[in-house]
XYZ file of C-alpha atoms in Angstrom:
431
model
C 0.036 -0.069 0.280
C 2.937 2.266 1.049
C 4.719 1.486 -2.499
C 1.394 2.766 -4.262
C 1.084 5.434 -2.424
C 4.621 6.390 -3.449
C 4.211 5.946 -6.904
C 0.900 7.842 -7.266
C 3.002 10.864 -5.468
C 5.620 10.480 -7.745
C 2.870 10.757 -10.853
C 1.852 13.274 -9.587
C 4.580 15.767 -8.921
C 7.136 14.882 -11.485
C 7.766 17.237 -14.502
C 6.487 15.667 -16.975
C 3.189 15.053 -15.510
C 2.394 18.571 -15.431
C 3.716 19.119 -18.778
C 0.857 16.348 -20.164
C -1.743 18.481 -17.417
C -0.885 21.495 -18.925
C -1.096 20.175 -22.909
C -4.580 18.139 -21.933
C -6.877 21.450 -22.639
C -5.272 22.369 -25.916
C -5.294 18.957 -27.081
C -8.897 18.426 -26.516
C -9.446 22.146 -27.881
C -7.638 20.371 -31.490
C -10.076 17.052 -30.949
C -12.817 18.992 -30.963
C -12.042 21.770 -33.791
C -11.004 18.672 -35.997
C -14.395 17.387 -35.380
C -16.161 20.308 -35.748
C -14.660 20.688 -39.112
C -15.645 16.511 -40.194
C -19.081 17.739 -38.966
C -18.906 20.844 -41.131
C -17.044 19.176 -44.151
C -19.948 16.120 -43.943
C -22.954 19.085 -44.401
C -21.749 20.995 -47.111
C -21.445 17.653 -48.300
C -25.048 16.042 -48.018
C -26.301 19.506 -48.788
C -24.531 19.648 -52.406
C -25.553 15.879 -53.048
C -29.217 16.435 -51.924
C -29.256 20.267 -54.362
C -27.488 18.481 -57.057
C -29.985 15.165 -57.042
C -32.964 17.645 -56.443
C -32.480 19.316 -59.533
C -31.052 15.822 -61.183
C -33.893 13.630 -60.239
C -37.388 14.621 -60.977
C -38.791 11.491 -61.890
C -41.959 12.762 -59.786
C -42.683 15.701 -61.905
C -42.425 13.898 -64.959
C -45.156 11.157 -63.933
C -47.631 13.925 -62.967
C -47.134 15.680 -65.790
C -47.438 12.458 -68.312
C -50.320 10.859 -65.970
C -52.103 14.451 -65.913
C -51.685 14.742 -70.173
C -53.111 11.174 -70.413
C -56.287 11.252 -68.060
C -57.096 14.185 -70.206
C -56.807 12.666 -73.259
C -54.573 14.547 -74.897
C -52.057 11.476 -75.126
C -51.539 8.126 -75.151
C -49.550 5.145 -75.545
C -48.398 1.114 -74.702
C -48.140 2.013 -71.543
C -50.268 4.902 -69.982
C -52.277 1.974 -68.165
C -49.638 1.044 -66.607
C -48.180 3.566 -65.899
C -50.577 5.828 -64.442
C -53.720 4.134 -63.373
C -52.662 0.565 -62.669
C -48.858 1.919 -61.261
C -47.427 -1.110 -61.838
C -44.388 0.433 -63.284
C -41.684 0.683 -60.938
C -39.561 4.422 -60.412
C -35.814 2.706 -58.951
C -32.664 4.362 -59.598
C -32.216 8.045 -61.018
C -29.521 8.214 -63.659
C -29.880 11.750 -64.852
C -27.271 13.731 -65.772
C -29.042 16.613 -66.798
C -32.334 18.193 -65.080
C -34.209 18.356 -68.924
C -33.540 14.229 -69.924
C -34.880 12.909 -66.723
C -33.360 8.553 -66.764
C -34.496 6.188 -64.102
C -33.618 2.305 -63.823
C -37.416 0.419 -63.064
C -38.816 -2.597 -63.115
C -42.557 -2.877 -65.840
C -43.507 -6.961 -66.381
C -40.706 -8.223 -64.265
C -37.616 -7.349 -66.868
C -35.496 -4.635 -65.334
C -36.076 -1.260 -67.550
C -35.145 2.182 -68.213
C -37.508 4.923 -68.532
C -36.238 7.929 -69.977
C -38.519 11.532 -70.262
C -38.362 14.807 -71.151
C -38.724 17.555 -69.008
C -38.015 21.175 -70.496
C -35.578 23.239 -68.251
C -38.372 25.403 -67.853
C -40.400 23.091 -65.916
C -38.710 22.954 -62.884
C -39.397 20.840 -59.581
C -41.150 24.573 -57.768
C -43.388 24.675 -60.705
C -46.494 24.966 -59.949
C -50.545 23.682 -61.552
C -49.530 25.168 -64.284
C -46.997 23.007 -65.043
C -49.243 20.779 -67.570
C -51.030 22.930 -69.539
C -47.594 24.667 -70.352
C -46.109 21.819 -71.447
C -49.735 20.984 -73.094
C -48.849 24.177 -75.517
C -45.815 23.542 -76.527
C -44.767 19.646 -76.848
C -48.535 17.852 -77.514
C -49.545 20.615 -80.491
C -49.473 19.083 -83.113
C -51.121 17.299 -85.499
C -53.419 19.950 -85.329
C -57.326 18.554 -84.955
C -58.678 17.742 -88.640
C -55.267 16.077 -89.889
C -55.734 13.515 -91.856
C -53.517 10.405 -91.967
C -52.136 10.781 -95.167
C -50.855 14.412 -94.020
C -49.517 13.024 -90.876
C -47.712 10.797 -93.300
C -46.798 13.522 -94.884
C -45.581 15.554 -92.152
C -43.816 12.885 -90.737
C -41.949 11.423 -94.143
C -40.806 16.181 -94.530
C -39.485 15.694 -90.748
C -37.358 12.569 -91.456
C -36.300 14.250 -94.228
C -34.749 17.244 -92.229
C -33.249 15.473 -90.121
C -31.752 12.296 -91.853
C -30.931 13.341 -95.321
C -33.375 12.725 -98.574
C -32.742 8.633 -98.360
C -34.528 6.127 -100.357
C -35.136 4.321 -97.169
C -37.693 6.901 -95.124
C -40.860 5.444 -96.296
C -39.997 2.458 -94.503
C -38.850 4.122 -91.429
C -42.383 6.502 -91.984
C -44.028 2.748 -91.363
C -42.300 2.327 -88.607
C -43.565 5.517 -86.946
C -46.964 5.191 -88.377
C -46.832 1.078 -86.783
C -46.024 1.880 -83.267
C -48.719 4.826 -83.021
C -51.556 2.159 -83.489
C -50.672 0.665 -80.666
C -54.174 -1.019 -79.885
C -53.452 -2.437 -82.897
C -56.845 -0.928 -84.138
C -55.776 -0.011 -88.445
C -56.170 3.923 -87.357
C -54.385 6.612 -85.866
C -55.857 8.366 -82.990
C -55.125 12.153 -82.511
C -53.414 11.526 -79.294
C -51.503 8.542 -80.477
C -50.005 11.098 -83.540
C -49.020 14.049 -80.870
C -47.456 11.024 -78.489
C -45.266 9.454 -81.388
C -44.791 12.914 -83.048
C -43.326 14.574 -79.517
C -41.327 11.438 -79.118
C -39.974 12.753 -82.791
C -38.121 15.622 -81.612
C -36.377 13.571 -78.944
C -32.769 12.857 -80.602
C -32.522 9.646 -78.884
C -35.642 8.726 -79.558
C -35.336 9.101 -83.294
C -31.382 7.276 -83.251
C -33.610 4.458 -81.371
C -35.708 3.851 -83.352
C -33.629 3.863 -87.062
C -31.231 1.698 -84.771
C -33.375 -1.226 -84.237
C -32.406 -4.706 -84.638
C -29.041 -3.733 -84.309
C -27.848 -4.765 -80.978
C -26.072 -2.270 -80.028
C -29.377 0.243 -78.969
C -31.834 -0.806 -76.607
C -34.913 -2.733 -77.420
C -38.128 -0.095 -77.430
C -40.602 -1.495 -75.729
C -43.161 0.986 -74.658
C -44.383 4.989 -74.186
C -46.488 7.196 -73.028
C -46.745 10.581 -74.274
C -42.592 11.755 -74.881
C -41.544 9.589 -71.955
C -40.497 6.218 -73.653
C -39.374 2.660 -71.878
C -36.293 0.420 -73.008
C -34.757 -2.829 -71.728
C -32.022 -3.020 -68.979
C -30.087 -0.852 -67.737
C -26.563 -1.527 -69.301
C -24.092 -1.191 -67.068
C -21.102 1.639 -67.929
C -17.345 1.590 -69.185
C -16.327 4.914 -67.262
C -13.585 3.684 -64.793
C -14.832 5.489 -62.335
C -18.813 3.987 -62.535
C -18.994 2.756 -59.485
C -17.987 5.505 -57.294
C -20.832 8.374 -55.977
C -21.271 11.130 -58.719
C -19.306 13.987 -56.989
C -16.448 12.466 -56.414
C -15.786 11.379 -59.923
C -15.276 14.907 -61.316
C -12.527 15.307 -58.092
C -10.404 11.824 -59.784
C -7.298 12.163 -61.259
C -6.799 10.773 -65.004
C -4.059 8.886 -63.524
C -6.234 6.979 -61.056
C -9.286 6.961 -63.113
C -6.896 4.663 -65.536
C -5.753 2.414 -62.345
C -9.969 1.945 -61.118
C -9.970 1.166 -65.050
C -7.980 -1.986 -64.385
C -9.193 -2.304 -61.018
C -12.867 -2.270 -61.203
C -13.765 -2.809 -64.785
C -14.392 -6.038 -66.748
C -11.493 -8.168 -67.543
C -8.997 -8.044 -70.615
C -10.756 -10.762 -72.901
C -14.909 -8.662 -72.107
C -13.079 -5.660 -72.585
C -11.626 -6.771 -76.090
C -15.528 -7.997 -76.796
C -17.492 -4.965 -75.517
C -14.985 -3.200 -78.016
C -15.300 -5.584 -80.758
C -18.977 -4.299 -80.321
C -18.346 -0.754 -80.560
C -16.562 -1.209 -83.694
C -19.384 -2.725 -85.180
C -21.483 0.437 -83.901
C -19.372 2.684 -85.350
C -19.665 0.481 -88.612
C -22.968 1.116 -88.612
C -23.460 4.759 -88.136
C -21.537 5.260 -91.157
C -23.279 2.756 -92.991
C -26.911 2.554 -92.335
C -29.304 2.567 -93.444
C -30.998 6.207 -92.025
C -28.008 7.799 -93.659
C -24.669 8.849 -92.047
C -24.530 9.808 -87.485
C -22.091 11.514 -86.246
C -20.812 10.408 -82.171
C -20.028 13.997 -80.789
C -19.571 13.059 -77.044
C -17.011 10.327 -77.401
C -16.502 9.248 -73.435
C -16.219 5.579 -72.034
C -19.036 6.628 -69.640
C -21.520 6.243 -72.879
C -19.752 3.281 -73.830
C -21.722 0.339 -71.858
C -22.441 -3.740 -72.201
C -24.869 -5.717 -70.737
C -24.463 -8.976 -68.709
C -23.290 -11.008 -71.726
C -20.046 -8.049 -72.391
C -22.043 -7.870 -75.634
C -21.614 -3.898 -76.337
C -24.934 -1.588 -75.727
C -24.637 2.308 -76.469
C -25.487 3.703 -72.693
C -26.418 7.147 -74.067
C -27.130 8.233 -77.576
C -28.156 12.293 -76.996
C -24.652 13.218 -78.288
C -25.096 10.945 -81.567
C -26.265 13.322 -84.094
C -27.639 12.583 -87.982
C -25.049 14.174 -90.418
C -27.951 16.326 -91.897
C -28.316 18.121 -88.631
C -24.346 18.472 -87.975
C -24.488 20.036 -91.565
C -27.175 21.718 -91.320
C -24.889 23.475 -88.218
C -21.845 23.452 -89.987
C -22.951 25.556 -93.816
C -22.467 29.579 -93.495
C -21.003 29.557 -89.333
C -18.742 32.319 -88.733
C -16.365 31.688 -86.823
C -12.550 32.845 -85.690
C -11.014 29.777 -84.993
C -11.695 26.269 -85.327
C -13.715 26.172 -81.366
C -16.227 28.074 -83.189
C -16.817 25.022 -85.407
C -17.938 23.132 -82.489
C -21.318 20.434 -82.546
C -21.801 19.084 -79.593
C -18.894 18.534 -77.171
C -16.074 17.165 -79.738
C -17.703 17.422 -83.246
C -15.486 20.067 -84.350
C -14.360 20.705 -88.499
C -12.185 23.271 -89.795
C -12.913 27.246 -89.927
C -11.954 29.093 -93.301
C -9.850 31.668 -91.708
C -9.997 34.021 -95.251
C -13.569 33.669 -95.696
C -14.439 33.059 -91.804
C -16.399 30.517 -92.111
C -17.030 26.647 -91.057
C -16.177 24.144 -93.678
C -17.559 20.699 -93.770
C -16.328 18.193 -93.153
C -14.970 16.979 -89.801
C -11.290 17.167 -88.686
C -11.739 13.733 -86.636
C -14.010 11.209 -88.058
C -16.272 8.912 -85.359
C -13.093 5.904 -85.681
C -10.568 8.278 -85.189
C -12.541 9.304 -82.076
C -12.916 5.999 -80.748
C -9.985 4.550 -81.093
C -8.384 6.758 -79.100
C -10.519 5.869 -76.403
C -9.266 2.376 -77.402
C -6.388 2.883 -76.905
C -6.899 3.638 -72.731
C -9.551 1.428 -72.438
C -7.469 -1.740 -74.444
C -3.835 -1.518 -73.985
C -3.502 -1.489 -70.073
C -3.481 -5.039 -69.345
C -3.927 -6.573 -72.824
C -1.725 -10.221 -73.223
C 2.075 -9.478 -74.338
C 2.264 -10.425 -77.465
C -0.709 -8.621 -78.425
C -0.206 -4.925 -77.480
C 2.378 -3.544 -79.577
C 1.044 -4.881 -83.125
C -2.367 -3.565 -80.816
C -0.734 -0.681 -80.019
C 0.524 0.238 -83.407
C -2.911 -0.398 -84.747
C -4.705 2.289 -82.742
C -2.106 4.704 -83.314
C -2.870 4.503 -87.118
C -6.775 4.982 -86.207
C -6.206 7.912 -84.560
C -4.293 9.791 -87.352
C -7.394 8.552 -89.515
C -9.182 12.754 -90.739
C -12.870 12.684 -91.477
C -11.828 14.558 -94.814
C -14.226 13.066 -97.706
C -11.619 11.237 -100.015
C -10.636 9.209 -97.302
C -13.475 8.025 -95.707
C -14.964 4.996 -97.624
C -11.916 2.338 -98.208
C -9.675 3.193 -95.205
C -11.451 3.915 -92.756
C -13.372 0.647 -93.342
C -10.048 -1.701 -94.096
C -8.264 0.203 -90.483
C -11.582 -1.005 -89.060
C -11.800 -4.380 -90.710
C -8.021 -4.985 -88.978
C -8.642 -3.754 -86.157
C -11.570 -6.474 -85.609
C -9.878 -8.754 -86.889
C -7.239 -8.636 -84.316
C -9.359 -8.686 -81.149
C -11.304 -11.667 -82.714
C -8.240 -13.803 -82.915
C -7.499 -13.187 -79.650
C -10.257 -14.010 -77.688
C -11.928 -16.522 -80.364
C -12.364 -20.265 -79.309
C -12.490 -18.881 -75.821
C -15.033 -18.666 -73.617
C -15.244 -14.963 -73.880
C -16.833 -15.764 -76.911
């Protein structure tokens, strides 16, 4: 007992003990400050995330507006009954990247689906009771009452000519549009059916989905209600940071993005299979039945795939018909090439003497896709393939958009790349 008292006396009165006691209040203040700082940072991140979510994710507004128009008899469609009356369309995760295009994963008739609905920027989540009437006036204004089916057919054909070019295959596409409009198969197109399909045609992505149906590179259309439509499945993104929260993605440096691609992305043979599908998609855009299309935002985030690793374009919003791009560039005033940019990366040269944009794009689809594939395929590629694959991808990225080069040279380069990748994964479980 005496020993314990002596030890306590030494601890209480030694100089080191006094110094530690003197520092304790300061340490407490530091810890309190750090905890407060952490709470403040966490609250700010939560607020930013909530604000971003509220702005981007307004599926409830879409549903209210669409169902209001349906109940008034202004629009119709194959899923209206399930969406509005029976409530059998389940809205799940918000996938929207812009307020004007609402995208959700969902469930309908036991299938995983993607729900897409256009929402005008003016239709804020704060908007009041006048939202639906204003949207009706803007979006569902055509065709007008009294329009005959022949007039609607001609109206649709003129619209497609203006957007896709004067192609001999367009009457067949008009037939597809009318077939889709007559969803109840009563051999007539009502005004509500016509208004719905006309509103859908104004959505660039829907027009492309319709043009690419049956090719396997775009999700099959399952149904629509007004300008809301549903496609099959939810494509997985090939973006290196797809598994991370949206707020963290812009903060990652490019080197970390590439590292994440290897750690979190599919195995290399699966990536090769997805890349072959992407190259076939590029071929389809160039040699398609409904004209040429340009990819105007070439990022891995738009490169999706199914559960079987078949390529599936995740977002077609920035794929534009050649006619639309040329119309944008024609006679456009410019000081530099940056002034001749359609979308994010469809850029044409600027004629500095005439101060006008030229017609041919600087980089064709294939060159942009090959730039993407260098980061996607070279890391982790088999040692015996890496050198040849790197050489072919470098050759591919130097292709220009000049009309004289496009037809033969591009087809040859694309064919060589596909053959090289197929040789590596053919006769394996990856095919």
